[in-house]
């Protein structure tokens, strides 16, 4: 029938360019499967599922959609010709086609105007990207999520008592309880909280010492509060800044990371020839950290050496009083650790419980009372036959051994921090600290060399290696940049195979940078950082926009072939091709933008939504104008291509 023939012709008209266009989108997405590092497993499902969806949608568009058109669409017969569906005239693109003609005709009216338009678009792209340089749009690996929990991690100097830790935790909990979003809290002194994602990746489950503590802060559900958990964390951090804690205490507000885990957002590893040099450089770097206003929660890996009591036994006194040295050691062990007496068997297949005679914790603190304890003596001790410990020993307080850390066999000291305030991505803190390192007066201490990737091979001089979230950011964006390059090369090869030209693919790839205009402006309008998901959207848009370019160029080539015999001018062919393809290109872009709206408010995938929404809006409107303008500039305006 006429309807079947019209449907077959319609599918055949866009068949070849649609196949190539689908393959270009898949080619743009699949290289992201090979992103390495910790972000690889997080990102792999996106290109895999999106590519599968593109292939499936191609078969739906080529097979199911035409069949449904035959069964469900309303048709009319016009002018004795074949049945055609109701709608606008295909020759001029209907109402949207006429709107396009009014926009495009002035742009390609002359080669000079086309040059001016392309130059204006190029300047707009450069100015939009300039927002990265001016920090109007910041760069971050992943934005903060909106969770219903926060942690406040407390570190006291080594040797602090459990009571000191609990006293400080109670003060922190009192401050946190003043936040309207807080529903409950749990305090863990000397032990680790039931670990969440942070506890797993930051090894918080190993925090088992009297000087360590944690406050688990539980917030109201997302729907019952107006502020995100990140905003609550910023508020809590400001309130804790005015809290008076014990000397040397460090309290850190820790949020559950949304993606790839790190020990700290900003992490500086200090390498050097010996311990004193490393510690001196690390202390200097800590001071430079503190000079940057948006670097907070500064800490280090070595802390303060734990104080140690050195018990010295006077052997002359042992001989004088006739005291056995083992008796002195047993007395000290029993006083400070208790004396086991045996076990109580409880039956019911329960394990026995040990019986221990011990002083209370309060009485175990080293004092004159402990020194008054007695041990047996055989002579010069009077009728009692015992002698006090203070007659036999004297105690010296000294600093304990320093903590030593090694990474992959290299000694290193770490300075850690978080970022909050004006900038919350490590790259800005790194630049600020690097500037401060170069401007600082190091005196006799050698200034450290700065490394951004890979441990130093020469440790004869101090070296600062930036790690933490920066390392994951570097690896992720490096691999995604490589994936983008592979995608462009693959798209170029596909287009060359389709059109048999090495120059025409360059015209088709021209609109790819135009997506940056909308992407960067969209992030600026929303005040959102450019994240890894934003980069995914940019790479995906490369395939989508090239698809539009392929469809438009294919129509221009077919129009050129038909007009070669009649001598129809180039501008007429360009306007006709753009008018006919403007409606399907616009509707395709709008459908993708509507889909992106569903994730616009998601804190993790907001960057992807902004890239798709604003990138599609700018690049779609500019592509249908840039491609004709490029044709006019590259070819004689009065000739047929």
PDB file of N, CA and C in Angstrom, residues 152-240:
ATOM      1  N   UNK A 152      31.760  13.119  64.144  1.00  0.00           N
ATOM      2  CA  UNK A 152      32.776  14.021  64.687  1.00  0.00           C
ATOM      3  C   UNK A 152      33.841  13.137  65.325  1.00  0.00           C
ATOM      4  N   UNK A 153      35.018  13.145  64.751  1.00  0.00           N
ATOM      5  CA  UNK A 153      36.113  12.290  65.197  1.00  0.00           C
ATOM      6  C   UNK A 153      37.050  13.115  66.070  1.00  0.00           C
ATOM      7  N   UNK A 154      37.345  12.598  67.249  1.00  0.00           N
ATOM      8  CA  UNK A 154      38.178  13.315  68.222  1.00  0.00           C
ATOM      9  C   UNK A 154      39.469  12.551  68.460  1.00  0.00           C
ATOM     10  N   UNK A 155      40.582  13.273  68.364  1.00  0.00           N
ATOM     11  CA  UNK A 155      41.903  12.716  68.670  1.00  0.00           C
ATOM     12  C   UNK A 155      42.540  13.572  69.749  1.00  0.00           C
ATOM     13  N   UNK A 156      42.843  12.966  70.886  1.00  0.00           N
ATOM     14  CA  UNK A 156      43.592  13.625  71.948  1.00  0.00           C
ATOM     15  C   UNK A 156      45.043  13.180  71.885  1.00  0.00           C
ATOM     16  N   UNK A 157      45.943  13.912  72.513  1.00  0.00           N
ATOM     17  CA  UNK A 157      47.346  13.473  72.525  1.00  0.00           C
ATOM     18  C   UNK A 157      47.472  12.089  73.146  1.00  0.00           C
ATOM     19  N   UNK A 158      48.421  11.323  72.652  1.00  0.00           N
ATOM     20  CA  UNK A 158      48.631   9.984  73.189  1.00  0.00           C
ATOM     21  C   UNK A 158      48.943  10.059  74.683  1.00  0.00           C
ATOM     22  N   UNK A 159      48.320   9.164  75.419  1.00  0.00           N
ATOM     23  CA  UNK A 159      48.485   9.168  76.857  1.00  0.00           C
ATOM     24  C   UNK A 159      47.327   9.798  77.595  1.00  0.00           C
ATOM     25  N   UNK A 160      46.400  10.426  76.881  1.00  0.00           N
ATOM     26  CA  UNK A 160      45.234  11.009  77.535  1.00  0.00           C
ATOM     27  C   UNK A 160      44.357   9.894  78.097  1.00  0.00           C
ATOM     28  N   UNK A 161      43.642  10.184  79.153  1.00  0.00           N
ATOM     29  CA  UNK A 161      42.814   9.172  79.805  1.00  0.00           C
ATOM     30  C   UNK A 161      41.465   9.047  79.112  1.00  0.00           C
ATOM     31  N   UNK A 162      40.822   7.927  79.363  1.00  0.00           N
ATOM     32  CA  UNK A 162      39.497   7.695  78.807  1.00  0.00           C
ATOM     33  C   UNK A 162      38.503   8.723  79.323  1.00  0.00           C
ATOM     34  N   UNK A 163      38.687   9.155  80.571  1.00  0.00           N
ATOM     35  CA  UNK A 163      37.793  10.157  81.138  1.00  0.00           C
ATOM     36  C   UNK A 163      37.943  11.494  80.416  1.00  0.00           C
ATOM     37  N   UNK A 164      39.183  11.861  80.065  1.00  0.00           N
ATOM     38  CA  UNK A 164      39.391  13.093  79.301  1.00  0.00           C
ATOM     39  C   UNK A 164      38.692  13.006  77.942  1.00  0.00           C
ATOM     40  N   UNK A 165      38.816  11.862  77.303  1.00  0.00           N
ATOM     41  CA  UNK A 165      38.172  11.688  75.994  1.00  0.00           C
ATOM     42  C   UNK A 165      36.666  11.818  76.108  1.00  0.00           C
ATOM     43  N   UNK A 166      36.089  11.163  77.091  1.00  0.00           N
ATOM     44  CA  UNK A 166      34.630  11.214  77.234  1.00  0.00           C
ATOM     45  C   UNK A 166      34.161  12.617  77.592  1.00  0.00           C
ATOM     46  N   UNK A 167      34.939  13.328  78.399  1.00  0.00           N
ATOM     47  CA  UNK A 167      34.569  14.688  78.775  1.00  0.00           C
ATOM     48  C   UNK A 167      34.538  15.590  77.540  1.00  0.00           C
ATOM     49  N   UNK A 168      35.501  15.470  76.664  1.00  0.00           N
ATOM     50  CA  UNK A 168      35.515  16.266  75.433  1.00  0.00           C
ATOM     51  C   UNK A 168      34.388  15.857  74.484  1.00  0.00           C
ATOM     52  N   UNK A 169      34.111  14.561  74.399  1.00  0.00           N
ATOM     53  CA  UNK A 169      33.021  14.101  73.543  1.00  0.00           C
ATOM     54  C   UNK A 169      31.673  14.621  74.028  1.00  0.00           C
ATOM     55  N   UNK A 170      31.492  14.680  75.329  1.00  0.00           N
ATOM     56  CA  UNK A 170      30.243  15.223  75.870  1.00  0.00           C
ATOM     57  C   UNK A 170      30.087  16.700  75.491  1.00  0.00           C
ATOM     58  N   UNK A 171      31.184  17.436  75.524  1.00  0.00           N
ATOM     59  CA  UNK A 171      31.123  18.843  75.130  1.00  0.00           C
ATOM     60  C   UNK A 171      30.773  18.984  73.650  1.00  0.00           C
ATOM     61  N   UNK A 172      31.351  18.129  72.820  1.00  0.00           N
ATOM     62  CA  UNK A 172      31.031  18.161  71.382  1.00  0.00           C
ATOM     63  C   UNK A 172      29.565  17.812  71.157  1.00  0.00           C
ATOM     64  N   UNK A 173      29.079  16.783  71.853  1.00  0.00           N
ATOM     65  CA  UNK A 173      27.685  16.372  71.684  1.00  0.00           C
ATOM     66  C   UNK A 173      26.721  17.469  72.125  1.00  0.00           C
ATOM     67  N   UNK A 174      27.091  18.227  73.138  1.00  0.00           N
ATOM     68  CA  UNK A 174      26.230  19.332  73.579  1.00  0.00           C
ATOM     69  C   UNK A 174      26.105  20.390  72.490  1.00  0.00           C
ATOM     70  N   UNK A 175      27.227  20.695  71.826  1.00  0.00           N
ATOM     71  CA  UNK A 175      27.189  21.669  70.729  1.00  0.00           C
ATOM     72  C   UNK A 175      26.386  21.126  69.554  1.00  0.00           C
ATOM     73  N   UNK A 176      26.635  19.874  69.188  1.00  0.00           N
ATOM     74  CA  UNK A 176      25.917  19.284  68.056  1.00  0.00           C
ATOM     75  C   UNK A 176      24.426  19.183  68.331  1.00  0.00           C
ATOM     76  N   UNK A 177      24.057  18.951  69.574  1.00  0.00           N
ATOM     77  CA  UNK A 177      22.642  18.854  69.916  1.00  0.00           C
ATOM     78  C   UNK A 177      21.881  20.148  69.712  1.00  0.00           C
ATOM     79  N   UNK A 178      22.596  21.273  69.595  1.00  0.00           N
ATOM     80  CA  UNK A 178      21.928  22.543  69.351  1.00  0.00           C
ATOM     81  C   UNK A 178      21.488  22.750  67.923  1.00  0.00           C
ATOM     82  N   UNK A 179      21.877  21.864  67.012  1.00  0.00           N
ATOM     83  CA  UNK A 179      21.445  21.976  65.615  1.00  0.00           C
ATOM     84  C   UNK A 179      20.012  21.465  65.480  1.00  0.00           C
ATOM     85  N   UNK A 180      19.160  22.197  64.796  1.00  0.00           N
ATOM     86  CA  UNK A 180      17.746  21.765  64.707  1.00  0.00           C
ATOM     87  C   UNK A 180      17.560  20.469  63.930  1.00  0.00           C
ATOM     88  N   UNK A 181      18.526  20.109  63.076  1.00  0.00           N
ATOM     89  CA  UNK A 181      18.364  18.895  62.270  1.00  0.00           C
ATOM     90  C   UNK A 181      18.761  17.625  63.003  1.00  0.00           C
ATOM     91  N   UNK A 182      19.420  17.757  64.165  1.00  0.00           N
ATOM     92  CA  UNK A 182      19.928  16.586  64.879  1.00  0.00           C
ATOM     93  C   UNK A 182      18.791  15.906  65.623  1.00  0.00           C
ATOM     94  N   UNK A 183      18.689  14.584  65.430  1.00  0.00           N
ATOM     95  CA  UNK A 183      17.649  13.797  66.097  1.00  0.00           C
ATOM     96  C   UNK A 183      18.218  12.958  67.234  1.00  0.00           C
ATOM     97  N   UNK A 184      19.414  12.444  67.115  1.00  0.00           N
ATOM     98  CA  UNK A 184      20.018  11.634  68.170  1.00  0.00           C
ATOM     99  C   UNK A 184      21.519  11.600  67.974  1.00  0.00           C
ATOM    100  N   UNK A 185      22.219  11.173  69.040  1.00  0.00           N
ATOM    101  CA  UNK A 185      23.673  11.074  68.992  1.00  0.00           C
ATOM    102  C   UNK A 185      24.122   9.864  69.804  1.00  0.00           C
ATOM    103  N   UNK A 186      25.258   9.317  69.415  1.00  0.00           N
ATOM    104  CA  UNK A 186      25.905   8.271  70.210  1.00  0.00           C
ATOM    105  C   UNK A 186      27.372   8.656  70.399  1.00  0.00           C
ATOM    106  N   UNK A 187      27.851   8.436  71.621  1.00  0.00           N
ATOM    107  CA  UNK A 187      29.235   8.755  71.964  1.00  0.00           C
ATOM    108  C   UNK A 187      30.002   7.456  72.141  1.00  0.00           C
ATOM    109  N   UNK A 188      31.178   7.397  71.508  1.00  0.00           N
ATOM    110  CA  UNK A 188      32.046   6.229  71.619  1.00  0.00           C
ATOM    111  C   UNK A 188      33.420   6.719  72.073  1.00  0.00           C
ATOM    112  N   UNK A 189      33.760   6.432  73.334  1.00  0.00           N
ATOM    113  CA  UNK A 189      35.035   6.860  73.902  1.00  0.00           C
ATOM    114  C   UNK A 189      35.950   5.657  74.032  1.00  0.00           C
ATOM    115  N   UNK A 190      37.128   5.771  73.451  1.00  0.00           N
ATOM    116  CA  UNK A 190      38.094   4.698  73.546  1.00  0.00           C
ATOM    117  C   UNK A 190      37.828   3.516  72.649  1.00  0.00           C
ATOM    118  N   UNK A 191      36.773   3.563  71.890  1.00  0.00           N
ATOM    119  CA  UNK A 191      36.437   2.462  70.991  1.00  0.00           C
ATOM    120  C   UNK A 191      35.828   3.020  69.717  1.00  0.00           C
ATOM    121  N   UNK A 192      35.708   2.180  68.715  1.00  0.00           N
ATOM    122  CA  UNK A 192      35.189   2.620  67.419  1.00  0.00           C
ATOM    123  C   UNK A 192      33.677   2.473  67.380  1.00  0.00           C
ATOM    124  N   UNK A 193      33.045   3.367  66.638  1.00  0.00           N
ATOM    125  CA  UNK A 193      31.612   3.254  66.405  1.00  0.00           C
ATOM    126  C   UNK A 193      31.363   2.128  65.413  1.00  0.00           C
ATOM    127  N   UNK A 194      30.135   1.566  65.400  1.00  0.00           N
ATOM    128  CA  UNK A 194      29.811   0.610  64.327  1.00  0.00           C
ATOM    129  C   UNK A 194      30.058   1.278  62.983  1.00  0.00           C
ATOM    130  N   UNK A 195      31.020   0.771  62.233  1.00  0.00           N
ATOM    131  CA  UNK A 195      31.546   1.570  61.128  1.00  0.00           C
ATOM    132  C   UNK A 195      30.619   1.557  59.922  1.00  0.00           C
ATOM    133  N   UNK A 196      30.523   2.741  59.326  1.00  0.00           N
ATOM    134  CA  UNK A 196      29.814   2.934  58.068  1.00  0.00           C
ATOM    135  C   UNK A 196      30.845   2.923  56.937  1.00  0.00           C
ATOM    136  N   UNK A 197      30.473   3.524  55.809  1.00  0.00           N
ATOM    137  CA  UNK A 197      31.392   3.559  54.666  1.00  0.00           C
ATOM    138  C   UNK A 197      32.692   4.266  55.043  1.00  0.00           C
ATOM    139  N   UNK A 198      32.578   5.356  55.791  1.00  0.00           N
ATOM    140  CA  UNK A 198      33.773   6.069  56.232  1.00  0.00           C
ATOM    141  C   UNK A 198      34.618   5.206  57.149  1.00  0.00           C
ATOM    142  N   UNK A 199      33.965   4.515  58.082  1.00  0.00           N
ATOM    143  CA  UNK A 199      34.714   3.668  58.992  1.00  0.00           C
ATOM    144  C   UNK A 199      35.475   2.579  58.289  1.00  0.00           C
ATOM    145  N   UNK A 200      34.915   2.123  57.171  1.00  0.00           N
ATOM    146  CA  UNK A 200      35.581   1.068  56.409  1.00  0.00           C
ATOM    147  C   UNK A 200      36.783   1.611  55.653  1.00  0.00           C
ATOM    148  N   UNK A 201      36.595   2.713  54.903  1.00  0.00           N
ATOM    149  CA  UNK A 201      37.647   3.185  54.010  1.00  0.00           C
ATOM    150  C   UNK A 201      38.695   4.017  54.730  1.00  0.00           C
ATOM    151  N   UNK A 202      38.315   4.650  55.835  1.00  0.00           N
ATOM    152  CA  UNK A 202      39.292   5.430  56.590  1.00  0.00           C
ATOM    153  C   UNK A 202      39.829   4.680  57.799  1.00  0.00           C
ATOM    154  N   UNK A 203      39.475   3.417  57.919  1.00  0.00           N
ATOM    155  CA  UNK A 203      39.998   2.540  58.970  1.00  0.00           C
ATOM    156  C   UNK A 203      39.592   3.019  60.361  1.00  0.00           C
ATOM    157  N   UNK A 204      38.421   3.627  60.473  1.00  0.00           N
ATOM    158  CA  UNK A 204      37.976   4.070  61.788  1.00  0.00           C
ATOM    159  C   UNK A 204      37.686   2.894  62.717  1.00  0.00           C
ATOM    160  N   UNK A 205      37.432   1.725  62.161  1.00  0.00           N
ATOM    161  CA  UNK A 205      37.154   0.571  63.009  1.00  0.00           C
ATOM    162  C   UNK A 205      38.384   0.137  63.813  1.00  0.00           C
ATOM    163  N   UNK A 206      39.549   0.670  63.470  1.00  0.00           N
ATOM    164  CA  UNK A 206      40.775   0.360  64.210  1.00  0.00           C
ATOM    165  C   UNK A 206      41.037   1.330  65.351  1.00  0.00           C
ATOM    166  N   UNK A 207      40.157   2.276  65.548  1.00  0.00           N
ATOM    167  CA  UNK A 207      40.375   3.298  66.579  1.00  0.00           C
ATOM    168  C   UNK A 207      40.043   2.703  67.959  1.00  0.00           C
ATOM    169  N   UNK A 208      41.009   2.059  68.563  1.00  0.00           N
ATOM    170  CA  UNK A 208      40.845   1.420  69.863  1.00  0.00           C
ATOM    171  C   UNK A 208      41.952   1.912  70.784  1.00  0.00           C
ATOM    172  N   UNK A 209      41.737   3.055  71.422  1.00  0.00           N
ATOM    173  CA  UNK A 209      42.717   3.606  72.356  1.00  0.00           C
ATOM    174  C   UNK A 209      42.002   4.619  73.243  1.00  0.00           C
ATOM    175  N   UNK A 210      42.467   4.807  74.474  1.00  0.00           N
ATOM    176  CA  UNK A 210      41.761   5.725  75.388  1.00  0.00           C
ATOM    177  C   UNK A 210      41.675   7.154  74.873  1.00  0.00           C
ATOM    178  N   UNK A 211      42.641   7.589  74.064  1.00  0.00           N
ATOM    179  CA  UNK A 211      42.656   8.989  73.615  1.00  0.00           C
ATOM    180  C   UNK A 211      41.828   9.214  72.349  1.00  0.00           C
ATOM    181  N   UNK A 212      41.159   8.188  71.842  1.00  0.00           N
ATOM    182  CA  UNK A 212      40.389   8.296  70.608  1.00  0.00           C
ATOM    183  C   UNK A 212      38.901   8.200  70.909  1.00  0.00           C
ATOM    184  N   UNK A 213      38.107   8.975  70.182  1.00  0.00           N
ATOM    185  CA  UNK A 213      36.660   8.956  70.391  1.00  0.00           C
ATOM    186  C   UNK A 213      35.920   9.404  69.148  1.00  0.00           C
ATOM    187  N   UNK A 214      34.616   9.231  69.180  1.00  0.00           N
ATOM    188  CA  UNK A 214      33.783   9.557  68.019  1.00  0.00           C
ATOM    189  C   UNK A 214      32.363   9.849  68.487  1.00  0.00           C
ATOM    190  N   UNK A 215      31.757  10.844  67.862  1.00  0.00           N
ATOM    191  CA  UNK A 215      30.352  11.167  68.104  1.00  0.00           C
ATOM    192  C   UNK A 215      29.595  10.910  66.805  1.00  0.00           C
ATOM    193  N   UNK A 216      28.651   9.989  66.852  1.00  0.00           N
ATOM    194  CA  UNK A 216      27.807   9.710  65.697  1.00  0.00           C
ATOM    195  C   UNK A 216      26.587  10.611  65.797  1.00  0.00           C
ATOM    196  N   UNK A 217      26.409  11.492  64.814  1.00  0.00           N
ATOM    197  CA  UNK A 217      25.316  12.465  64.808  1.00  0.00           C
ATOM    198  C   UNK A 217      24.296  12.022  63.764  1.00  0.00           C
ATOM    199  N   UNK A 218      23.095  11.724  64.209  1.00  0.00           N
ATOM    200  CA  UNK A 218      22.027  11.272  63.315  1.00  0.00           C
ATOM    201  C   UNK A 218      21.080  12.431  63.030  1.00  0.00           C
ATOM    202  N   UNK A 219      20.874  12.709  61.750  1.00  0.00           N
ATOM    203  CA  UNK A 219      20.039  13.826  61.328  1.00  0.00           C
ATOM    204  C   UNK A 219      18.636  13.358  60.988  1.00  0.00           C
ATOM    205  N   UNK A 220      17.742  14.325  60.851  1.00  0.00           N
ATOM    206  CA  UNK A 220      16.380  14.029  60.425  1.00  0.00           C
ATOM    207  C   UNK A 220      16.400  13.527  58.982  1.00  0.00           C
ATOM    208  N   UNK A 221      15.395  12.776  58.564  1.00  0.00           N
ATOM    209  CA  UNK A 221      15.342  12.334  57.157  1.00  0.00           C
ATOM    210  C   UNK A 221      15.386  13.513  56.195  1.00  0.00           C
ATOM    211  N   UNK A 222      15.792  13.241  54.961  1.00  0.00           N
ATOM    212  CA  UNK A 222      15.974  14.306  53.974  1.00  0.00           C
ATOM    213  C   UNK A 222      14.718  15.143  53.801  1.00  0.00           C
ATOM    214  N   UNK A 223      13.566  14.484  53.792  1.00  0.00           N
ATOM    215  CA  UNK A 223      12.333  15.211  53.549  1.00  0.00           C
ATOM    216  C   UNK A 223      11.886  16.080  54.702  1.00  0.00           C
ATOM    217  N   UNK A 224      12.487  15.893  55.884  1.00  0.00           N
ATOM    218  CA  UNK A 224      12.060  16.643  57.067  1.00  0.00           C
ATOM    219  C   UNK A 224      12.996  17.800  57.408  1.00  0.00           C
ATOM    220  N   UNK A 225      13.943  18.095  56.541  1.00  0.00           N
ATOM    221  CA  UNK A 225      14.845  19.226  56.794  1.00  0.00           C
ATOM    222  C   UNK A 225      15.104  19.979  55.500  1.00  0.00           C
ATOM    223  N   UNK A 226      15.352  21.269  55.665  1.00  0.00           N
ATOM    224  CA  UNK A 226      15.562  22.128  54.502  1.00  0.00           C
ATOM    225  C   UNK A 226      17.027  22.193  54.091  1.00  0.00           C
ATOM    226  N   UNK A 227      17.947  21.937  55.020  1.00  0.00           N
ATOM    227  CA  UNK A 227      19.373  22.010  54.710  1.00  0.00           C
ATOM    228  C   UNK A 227      19.913  20.621  54.398  1.00  0.00           C
ATOM    229  N   UNK A 228      20.880  20.583  53.479  1.00  0.00           N
ATOM    230  CA  UNK A 228      21.549  19.325  53.186  1.00  0.00           C
ATOM    231  C   UNK A 228      22.508  18.982  54.320  1.00  0.00           C
ATOM    232  N   UNK A 229      22.935  17.724  54.344  1.00  0.00           N
ATOM    233  CA  UNK A 229      23.864  17.312  55.402  1.00  0.00           C
ATOM    234  C   UNK A 229      25.189  18.065  55.303  1.00  0.00           C
ATOM    235  N   UNK A 230      25.587  18.468  54.089  1.00  0.00           N
ATOM    236  CA  UNK A 230      26.828  19.227  53.946  1.00  0.00           C
ATOM    237  C   UNK A 230      26.698  20.605  54.586  1.00  0.00           C
ATOM    238  N   UNK A 231      25.553  21.258  54.400  1.00  0.00           N
ATOM    239  CA  UNK A 231      25.329  22.555  55.037  1.00  0.00           C
ATOM    240  C   UNK A 231      25.307  22.410  56.555  1.00  0.00           C
ATOM    241  N   UNK A 232      24.728  21.328  57.045  1.00  0.00           N
ATOM    242  CA  UNK A 232      24.718  21.084  58.488  1.00  0.00           C
ATOM    243  C   UNK A 232      26.147  20.868  58.992  1.00  0.00           C
ATOM    244  N   UNK A 233      26.951  20.140  58.216  1.00  0.00           N
ATOM    245  CA  UNK A 233      28.343  19.899  58.609  1.00  0.00           C
ATOM    246  C   UNK A 233      29.130  21.203  58.675  1.00  0.00           C
ATOM    247  N   UNK A 234      28.916  22.092  57.714  1.00  0.00           N
ATOM    248  CA  UNK A 234      29.610  23.382  57.744  1.00  0.00           C
ATOM    249  C   UNK A 234      29.216  24.183  58.979  1.00  0.00           C
ATOM    250  N   UNK A 235      27.919  24.173  59.306  1.00  0.00           N
ATOM    251  CA  UNK A 235      27.447  24.882  60.493  1.00  0.00           C
ATOM    252  C   UNK A 235      28.052  24.275  61.754  1.00  0.00           C
ATOM    253  N   UNK A 236      28.061  22.951  61.839  1.00  0.00           N
ATOM    254  CA  UNK A 236      28.614  22.289  63.021  1.00  0.00           C
ATOM    255  C   UNK A 236      30.103  22.585  63.163  1.00  0.00           C
ATOM    256  N   UNK A 237      30.826  22.607  62.058  1.00  0.00           N
ATOM    257  CA  UNK A 237      32.265  22.879  62.122  1.00  0.00           C
ATOM    258  C   UNK A 237      32.522  24.297  62.651  1.00  0.00           C
ATOM    259  N   UNK A 238      31.716  25.264  62.240  1.00  0.00           N
ATOM    260  CA  UNK A 238      31.879  26.622  62.743  1.00  0.00           C
ATOM    261  C   UNK A 238      31.588  26.704  64.234  1.00  0.00           C
ATOM    262  N   UNK A 239      30.579  25.966  64.686  1.00  0.00           N
ATOM    263  CA  UNK A 239      30.260  25.993  66.114  1.00  0.00           C
ATOM    264  C   UNK A 239      31.354  25.324  66.940  1.00  0.00           C
ATOM    265  N   UNK A 240      31.915  24.247  66.430  1.00  0.00           N
ATOM    266  CA  UNK A 240      32.968  23.569  67.179  1.00  0.00           C
ATOM    267  C   UNK A 240      34.253  24.382  67.222  1.00  0.00           C
TER     268      UNK A 240
END
